[in-house]
CSV table of N, CA and C in Angstrom, one decimal:
chain,number,residue,atom,x,y,z
A,28,UNK,N,-166.9,-17.3,-2.8
A,28,UNK,CA,-167.3,-16.2,-3.5
A,28,UNK,C,-167.1,-14.9,-2.5
A,29,UNK,N,-166.5,-14.0,-3.0
A,29,UNK,CA,-166.2,-12.6,-2.5
A,29,UNK,C,-167.3,-11.8,-2.0
A,30,UNK,N,-167.3,-10.9,-1.2
A,30,UNK,CA,-168.3,-10.2,-0.6
A,30,UNK,C,-168.0,-8.8,-1.3
A,31,UNK,N,-169.4,-8.1,-1.8
A,31,UNK,CA,-169.0,-6.8,-2.5
A,31,UNK,C,-168.5,-6.0,-1.5
A,32,UNK,N,-167.7,-5.0,-2.0
A,32,UNK,CA,-167.0,-4.0,-1.3
A,32,UNK,C,-168.1,-3.3,-0.1
A,33,UNK,N,-169.1,-2.8,-0.8
A,33,UNK,CA,-170.1,-2.1,0.0
A,33,UNK,C,-170.6,-3.1,1.3
A,34,UNK,N,-170.7,-4.2,1.1
A,34,UNK,CA,-171.2,-5.3,2.3
A,34,UNK,C,-169.9,-5.2,3.4
A,35,UNK,N,-168.5,-5.3,2.8
A,35,UNK,CA,-167.5,-5.3,3.6
A,35,UNK,C,-167.5,-4.1,4.6
A,36,UNK,N,-167.5,-2.9,3.9
A,36,UNK,CA,-167.6,-1.7,4.4
A,36,UNK,C,-168.6,-1.5,5.6
A,37,UNK,N,-169.9,-2.1,5.3
A,37,UNK,CA,-171.0,-2.0,6.1
A,37,UNK,C,-170.5,-2.7,7.5
A,38,UNK,N,-169.9,-4.0,7.1
A,38,UNK,CA,-169.6,-5.0,8.4
A,38,UNK,C,-168.5,-4.2,9.1
A,39,UNK,N,-167.6,-3.8,8.5
A,39,UNK,CA,-166.5,-2.8,9.3
A,39,UNK,C,-167.3,-1.5,10.1
A,40,UNK,N,-168.1,-0.8,9.5
A,40,UNK,CA,-168.7,0.2,10.3
A,40,UNK,C,-169.7,-0.4,11.5
A,41,UNK,N,-170.3,-1.8,11.1
A,41,UNK,CA,-171.2,-2.3,12.3
A,41,UNK,C,-170.1,-2.7,13.5
A,42,UNK,N,-168.9,-3.2,13.2
A,42,UNK,CA,-167.9,-3.5,14.0
A,42,UNK,C,-167.5,-2.3,14.9
A,43,UNK,N,-167.4,-0.9,14.3
A,43,UNK,CA,-167.1,0.2,15.0
A,43,UNK,C,-168.2,0.8,15.6
A,44,UNK,N,-169.5,0.2,15.6
A,44,UNK,CA,-170.7,0.9,16.3
A,44,UNK,C,-170.9,0.9,17.5
A,45,UNK,N,-169.8,0.5,18.4
A,45,UNK,CA,-170.0,0.6,19.7
A,45,UNK,C,-169.1,1.5,20.5
A,46,UNK,N,-169.8,2.1,21.4
A,46,UNK,CA,-169.1,3.3,22.1
A,46,UNK,C,-167.7,2.6,22.7
A,47,UNK,N,-168.0,1.4,23.3
A,47,UNK,CA,-166.8,0.9,24.0
A,47,UNK,C,-165.5,0.6,22.9
A,48,UNK,N,-165.8,0.3,21.9
A,48,UNK,CA,-164.9,0.0,20.7
A,48,UNK,C,-164.2,1.4,20.2
A,49,UNK,N,-165.2,2.4,20.2
A,49,UNK,CA,-164.6,3.5,19.5
A,49,UNK,C,-163.5,4.1,20.6
A,50,UNK,N,-164.0,3.9,21.9
A,50,UNK,CA,-162.9,4.5,23.1
A,50,UNK,C,-161.9,3.7,23.1
A,51,UNK,N,-161.8,2.4,22.7
A,51,UNK,CA,-160.7,1.5,22.7
A,51,UNK,C,-159.5,2.1,21.6
A,52,UNK,N,-160.4,2.4,20.4
A,52,UNK,CA,-159.5,2.8,19.3
A,52,UNK,C,-159.1,4.1,19.5
A,53,UNK,N,-159.8,5.1,20.4
A,53,UNK,CA,-159.2,6.5,20.7
A,53,UNK,C,-158.0,6.4,21.6
A,54,UNK,N,-157.9,5.4,22.5
A,54,UNK,CA,-156.9,5.2,23.4
A,54,UNK,C,-155.8,4.5,22.7
A,55,UNK,N,-155.9,3.8,21.9
A,55,UNK,CA,-154.8,2.9,21.3
A,55,UNK,C,-154.1,3.8,20.1
A,56,UNK,N,-154.8,5.2,19.8
A,56,UNK,CA,-154.1,5.9,19.0
A,56,UNK,C,-152.6,6.6,19.5
A,57,UNK,N,-152.7,6.7,20.9
A,57,UNK,CA,-151.3,7.1,21.3
A,57,UNK,C,-150.3,5.9,21.5
A,58,UNK,N,-150.4,4.6,21.2
A,58,UNK,CA,-149.6,3.6,20.9
A,58,UNK,C,-150.3,2.2,21.7
A,59,UNK,N,-149.3,1.2,21.6
A,59,UNK,CA,-150.1,-0.1,22.3
A,59,UNK,C,-150.1,0.0,23.6
A,60,UNK,N,-151.2,-0.4,24.3
A,60,UNK,CA,-151.6,-0.5,25.7
A,60,UNK,C,-152.0,-2.1,25.9
A,61,UNK,N,-151.7,-2.5,27.2
A,61,UNK,CA,-152.3,-3.4,27.7
A,61,UNK,C,-153.7,-3.5,28.3
A,62,UNK,N,-154.1,-4.6,28.6
A,62,UNK,CA,-155.8,-4.6,29.1
A,62,UNK,C,-155.8,-4.0,30.1
A,63,UNK,N,-155.0,-4.1,31.2
A,63,UNK,CA,-154.9,-3.3,32.6
A,63,UNK,C,-155.0,-1.7,32.3
A,64,UNK,N,-154.3,-1.3,31.3
A,64,UNK,CA,-154.2,0.1,30.9
A,64,UNK,C,-155.6,0.7,30.4
A,65,UNK,N,-156.2,-0.2,29.4
A,65,UNK,CA,-157.5,0.2,29.0
A,65,UNK,C,-158.3,0.0,30.0
A,66,UNK,N,-158.5,-0.8,30.8
A,66,UNK,CA,-159.3,-1.0,31.9
A,66,UNK,C,-159.5,0.2,32.8
A,67,UNK,N,-158.3,1.0,33.1
A,67,UNK,CA,-157.9,2.1,33.6
A,67,UNK,C,-158.5,3.2,33.2
A,68,UNK,N,-158.9,3.3,31.9
A,68,UNK,CA,-159.6,4.4,31.2
A,68,UNK,C,-161.0,4.0,30.9
A,69,UNK,N,-161.7,2.9,30.8
A,69,UNK,CA,-162.8,2.5,30.3
A,69,UNK,C,-163.5,1.9,31.5
A,70,UNK,N,-164.6,2.2,31.9
A,70,UNK,CA,-165.6,1.8,32.9
A,70,UNK,C,-166.4,0.6,32.4
A,71,UNK,N,-165.7,-0.6,32.2
A,71,UNK,CA,-166.2,-1.8,31.8
A,71,UNK,C,-165.6,-3.0,32.6
A,72,UNK,N,-166.3,-4.1,32.8
A,72,UNK,CA,-166.0,-5.4,33.3
A,72,UNK,C,-165.0,-5.8,32.4
A,73,UNK,N,-163.7,-6.5,33.1
A,73,UNK,CA,-162.8,-7.4,32.3
A,73,UNK,C,-163.1,-8.1,31.0
A,74,UNK,N,-164.1,-9.0,31.4
A,74,UNK,CA,-164.6,-9.8,30.5
A,74,UNK,C,-165.3,-8.9,29.3
A,75,UNK,N,-166.1,-8.1,29.3
A,75,UNK,CA,-166.8,-7.2,28.6
A,75,UNK,C,-165.5,-6.6,27.6
A,76,UNK,N,-164.5,-5.8,28.2
A,76,UNK,CA,-163.3,-5.4,27.3
A,76,UNK,C,-163.0,-6.5,26.6
A,77,UNK,N,-162.6,-7.5,27.0
A,77,UNK,CA,-162.1,-8.7,26.3
A,77,UNK,C,-163.0,-9.3,24.9
A,78,UNK,N,-164.2,-9.3,25.1
A,78,UNK,CA,-165.1,-9.5,24.0
A,78,UNK,C,-165.2,-8.4,22.9
A,79,UNK,N,-164.9,-7.1,23.4
A,79,UNK,CA,-164.8,-5.9,22.5
A,79,UNK,C,-163.4,-6.0,21.8
A,80,UNK,N,-162.5,-6.4,22.6
A,80,UNK,CA,-161.1,-6.5,21.7
A,80,UNK,C,-161.2,-7.7,20.8
A,81,UNK,N,-161.8,-8.9,21.2
A,81,UNK,CA,-161.9,-9.8,20.0
A,81,UNK,C,-162.5,-9.6,18.9
A,82,UNK,N,-163.7,-8.8,18.9
A,82,UNK,CA,-164.4,-8.3,17.9
A,82,UNK,C,-163.4,-7.2,17.0
A,83,UNK,N,-162.8,-6.4,17.7
A,83,UNK,CA,-161.9,-5.6,17.0
A,83,UNK,C,-160.7,-6.4,16.3
A,84,UNK,N,-160.2,-7.3,16.9
A,84,UNK,CA,-159.0,-8.3,16.4
A,84,UNK,C,-159.6,-9.1,15.2
A,85,UNK,N,-160.8,-9.5,15.4
A,85,UNK,CA,-161.4,-10.4,14.1
A,85,UNK,C,-161.6,-9.6,13.1
A,86,UNK,N,-162.1,-8.4,13.3
A,86,UNK,CA,-162.3,-7.4,12.0
A,86,UNK,C,-160.9,-6.8,11.5
A,87,UNK,N,-159.8,-7.1,12.0
A,87,UNK,CA,-158.6,-6.7,11.7
A,87,UNK,C,-158.3,-5.2,11.9
A,88,UNK,N,-159.1,-4.5,13.0
A,88,UNK,CA,-158.7,-3.2,13.4
A,88,UNK,C,-157.9,-3.0,13.9
A,89,UNK,N,-157.6,-4.0,15.3
A,89,UNK,CA,-156.5,-3.8,16.3
A,89,UNK,C,-155.6,-5.2,15.9
A,90,UNK,N,-154.5,-5.1,16.7
A,90,UNK,CA,-153.7,-6.5,16.6
A,90,UNK,C,-152.9,-6.6,18.2
A,91,UNK,N,-153.1,-7.7,18.3
A,91,UNK,CA,-152.2,-7.9,19.7
A,91,UNK,C,-150.7,-8.0,19.6
A,92,UNK,N,-149.9,-7.6,20.3
A,92,UNK,CA,-148.6,-7.5,20.6
A,92,UNK,C,-148.2,-8.2,21.8
A,93,UNK,N,-147.2,-9.2,21.7
A,93,UNK,CA,-146.6,-9.8,23.1
A,93,UNK,C,-145.2,-9.7,23.0
A,94,UNK,N,-144.4,-8.7,24.1
A,94,UNK,CA,-143.3,-8.7,24.0
A,94,UNK,C,-142.7,-9.6,25.0
A,95,UNK,N,-142.1,-9.3,26.2
A,95,UNK,CA,-141.7,-9.9,27.4
A,95,UNK,C,-142.8,-9.8,28.4
A,96,UNK,N,-143.8,-8.9,28.1
A,96,UNK,CA,-144.6,-8.6,29.2
A,96,UNK,C,-145.9,-9.1,28.7
A,97,UNK,N,-147.1,-8.5,29.4
A,97,UNK,CA,-148.4,-8.8,29.0
A,97,UNK,C,-148.7,-8.3,27.6
A,98,UNK,N,-149.9,-9.0,27.0
A,98,UNK,CA,-150.1,-8.6,25.7
A,98,UNK,C,-150.4,-7.2,25.6
A,99,UNK,N,-150.2,-6.7,24.5
A,99,UNK,CA,-150.7,-5.2,24.4
A,99,UNK,C,-151.5,-5.2,23.1
A,100,UNK,N,-152.3,-4.3,22.8
A,100,UNK,CA,-152.9,-4.0,21.8
A,100,UNK,C,-152.8,-2.5,21.0
A,101,UNK,N,-152.8,-2.8,19.8
A,101,UNK,CA,-152.6,-1.7,19.0
A,101,UNK,C,-153.3,-1.6,17.7
A,102,UNK,N,-153.4,-0.3,17.2
A,102,UNK,CA,-154.2,-0.2,15.9
A,102,UNK,C,-153.4,-0.9,14.9
A,103,UNK,N,-154.2,-1.7,13.9
A,103,UNK,CA,-153.5,-2.5,12.9
A,103,UNK,C,-153.2,-1.7,11.8
A,104,UNK,N,-153.5,-0.6,11.6
A,104,UNK,CA,-152.7,0.4,10.5
A,104,UNK,C,-153.1,1.9,10.9
A,105,UNK,N,-152.2,2.8,10.4
A,105,UNK,CA,-152.8,4.3,11.1
A,105,UNK,C,-154.2,4.8,10.4
A,106,UNK,N,-154.4,4.2,9.2
A,106,UNK,CA,-155.5,4.4,8.6
A,106,UNK,C,-156.7,4.3,9.6
A,107,UNK,N,-156.8,3.6,10.7
A,107,UNK,CA,-157.8,3.5,11.7
A,107,UNK,C,-158.0,4.8,12.5
A,108,UNK,N,-156.7,5.6,12.7
A,108,UNK,CA,-156.6,6.9,13.4
A,108,UNK,C,-157.1,7.6,12.3
A,109,UNK,N,-157.1,7.7,11.0
A,109,UNK,CA,-157.5,8.6,10.1
A,109,UNK,C,-159.0,8.5,10.0
A,110,UNK,N,-159.6,7.3,10.1
A,110,UNK,CA,-161.1,7.0,10.2
A,110,UNK,C,-161.7,7.7,11.2
A,111,UNK,N,-161.1,7.7,12.4
A,111,UNK,CA,-161.6,8.2,13.7
A,111,UNK,C,-161.7,10.0,13.5
A,112,UNK,N,-160.5,10.4,12.9
A,112,UNK,CA,-160.3,11.8,12.9
A,112,UNK,C,-161.4,12.0,11.7
A,113,UNK,N,-161.7,11.6,10.7
A,113,UNK,CA,-162.7,12.0,9.7
A,113,UNK,C,-164.2,11.8,10.5
A,114,UNK,N,-164.3,10.8,11.3
A,114,UNK,CA,-165.6,10.8,12.1
A,114,UNK,C,-165.8,12.2,13.0
A,115,UNK,N,-164.6,12.6,13.6
A,115,UNK,CA,-164.8,13.9,14.3
A,115,UNK,C,-165.1,15.1,13.4
A,116,UNK,N,-164.3,15.0,12.2
A,116,UNK,CA,-164.6,16.0,11.3
A,116,UNK,C,-166.3,15.9,10.8
A,117,UNK,N,-166.7,14.8,10.6
A,117,UNK,CA,-168.0,14.8,10.1
A,117,UNK,C,-168.9,15.1,11.1
A,118,UNK,N,-168.8,14.8,12.4
A,118,UNK,CA,-169.6,15.1,13.5
A,118,UNK,C,-169.5,16.5,13.7
A,119,UNK,N,-168.4,17.1,13.7
A,119,UNK,CA,-168.4,18.4,13.8
A,119,UNK,C,-169.3,19.3,13.0
A,120,UNK,N,-169.1,19.0,11.5
A,120,UNK,CA,-170.0,19.6,10.5
A,120,UNK,C,-171.2,19.4,10.8
A,121,UNK,N,-171.6,18.1,10.9
A,121,UNK,CA,-173.2,17.9,11.2
A,121,UNK,C,-173.8,18.9,12.3
A,122,UNK,N,-173.0,18.9,13.5
A,122,UNK,CA,-173.4,19.5,14.6
A,122,UNK,C,-173.5,21.0,14.5
A,123,UNK,N,-172.4,21.6,13.7
A,123,UNK,CA,-172.4,23.1,13.4
A,123,UNK,C,-173.5,23.2,12.5
A,124,UNK,N,-173.9,22.3,11.4
A,124,UNK,CA,-175.2,22.7,10.5
A,124,UNK,C,-176.4,22.6,11.4
A,125,UNK,N,-176.4,21.6,12.3
A,125,UNK,CA,-177.7,21.8,13.3
A,125,UNK,C,-177.7,23.1,14.3
A,126,UNK,N,-176.6,23.5,14.5
A,126,UNK,CA,-176.6,24.6,15.6
A,126,UNK,C,-177.1,25.7,14.8
A,127,UNK,N,-176.4,26.0,13.3
A,127,UNK,CA,-177.0,26.9,12.6
A,127,UNK,C,-178.3,27.0,12.5
A,128,UNK,N,-179.0,25.9,12.0
A,128,UNK,CA,-180.3,25.8,11.7
A,128,UNK,C,-181.2,25.9,13.2
A,129,UNK,N,-180.7,25.7,14.0
A,129,UNK,CA,-181.4,26.1,15.3
A,129,UNK,C,-181.6,27.7,15.6
A,130,UNK,N,-180.3,28.1,15.4
A,130,UNK,CA,-180.2,29.5,15.6
A,130,UNK,C,-181.1,30.4,14.8
A,131,UNK,N,-181.0,29.8,13.2
A,131,UNK,CA,-182.1,30.3,12.5
A,131,UNK,C,-183.5,30.3,12.7
A,132,UNK,N,-183.7,29.2,13.3
A,132,UNK,CA,-185.1,28.7,13.6
A,132,UNK,C,-185.7,29.7,15.0
A,133,UNK,N,-184.7,30.0,15.7
A,133,UNK,CA,-185.0,30.8,16.9
A,133,UNK,C,-185.0,32.2,16.3
A,134,UNK,N,-184.2,32.6,15.6
A,134,UNK,CA,-184.4,34.4,15.0
A,134,UNK,C,-185.7,34.2,14.6
A,135,UNK,N,-186.3,33.2,13.8
A,135,UNK,CA,-187.4,33.4,13.1
A,135,UNK,C,-188.6,33.1,13.7
A,136,UNK,N,-188.5,32.7,14.9
A,136,UNK,CA,-189.8,32.2,15.9
A,136,UNK,C,-190.7,33.2,16.1
A,137,UNK,N,-190.3,34.4,16.3
A,137,UNK,CA,-191.7,35.5,16.5
A,137,UNK,C,-192.2,35.8,15.3
A,138,UNK,N,-191.5,35.7,14.3
A,138,UNK,CA,-192.3,36.2,12.8
A,138,UNK,C,-193.3,35.2,12.4
A,139,UNK,N,-192.9,33.9,12.9
A,139,UNK,CA,-193.8,32.7,12.3
A,139,UNK,C,-195.0,32.6,13.5
A,140,UNK,N,-194.9,33.1,14.6
A,140,UNK,CA,-196.1,33.1,15.6
A,140,UNK,C,-197.1,34.0,15.3
A,141,UNK,N,-198.5,33.4,15.3
A,141,UNK,CA,-199.5,34.2,15.2
A,141,UNK,C,-199.9,35.3,16.0
A,142,UNK,N,-200.4,36.5,15.3
A,142,UNK,CA,-200.2,37.9,16.0
A,142,UNK,C,-201.9,38.0,16.3
A,143,UNK,N,-202.4,38.6,17.4
A,143,UNK,CA,-203.7,38.8,17.6
A,143,UNK,C,-204.6,37.8,17.7
A,144,UNK,N,-205.8,38.1,17.7
A,144,UNK,CA,-206.8,36.9,17.8
A,144,UNK,C,-207.3,36.6,16.4
A,145,UNK,N,-206.8,35.2,16.4
A,145,UNK,CA,-207.2,34.7,14.9
A,145,UNK,C,-208.2,33.4,15.2
A,146,UNK,N,-209.2,33.5,14.3
A,146,UNK,CA,-210.1,32.5,14.3
A,146,UNK,C,-209.9,31.5,13.3
A,147,UNK,N,-210.4,30.1,14.0
A,147,UNK,CA,-210.0,29.0,13.4
A,147,UNK,C,-211.1,28.8,12.3
A,148,UNK,N,-211.0,28.3,11.1
A,148,UNK,CA,-212.0,27.8,10.2
A,148,UNK,C,-212.2,26.4,10.2
């Protein structure tokens, strides 16, 4: 029995829902990297990174490549980089909207505060 598309998407986003995994994907946008290179950029234990890479591999988001040297990891498709870029755009828009709302609230703060001595009923 096949999984509904919305459920498959939810699982993919769950896989992406960890800061270490996002950082790995960001670093792999520049091209394939060995574990030692990833460890130089991410402050985690080697075993922790290995577990996150395994999750990303099982989800099909990254692929492992072995030439003559150590195993290197790469994005499985350029669409992963597109997804990260979309996330940055969405986050930028959301934060810009919040900043605009905050500025508006601050601008109108004085007009909302009670003036003089008011009695409570």
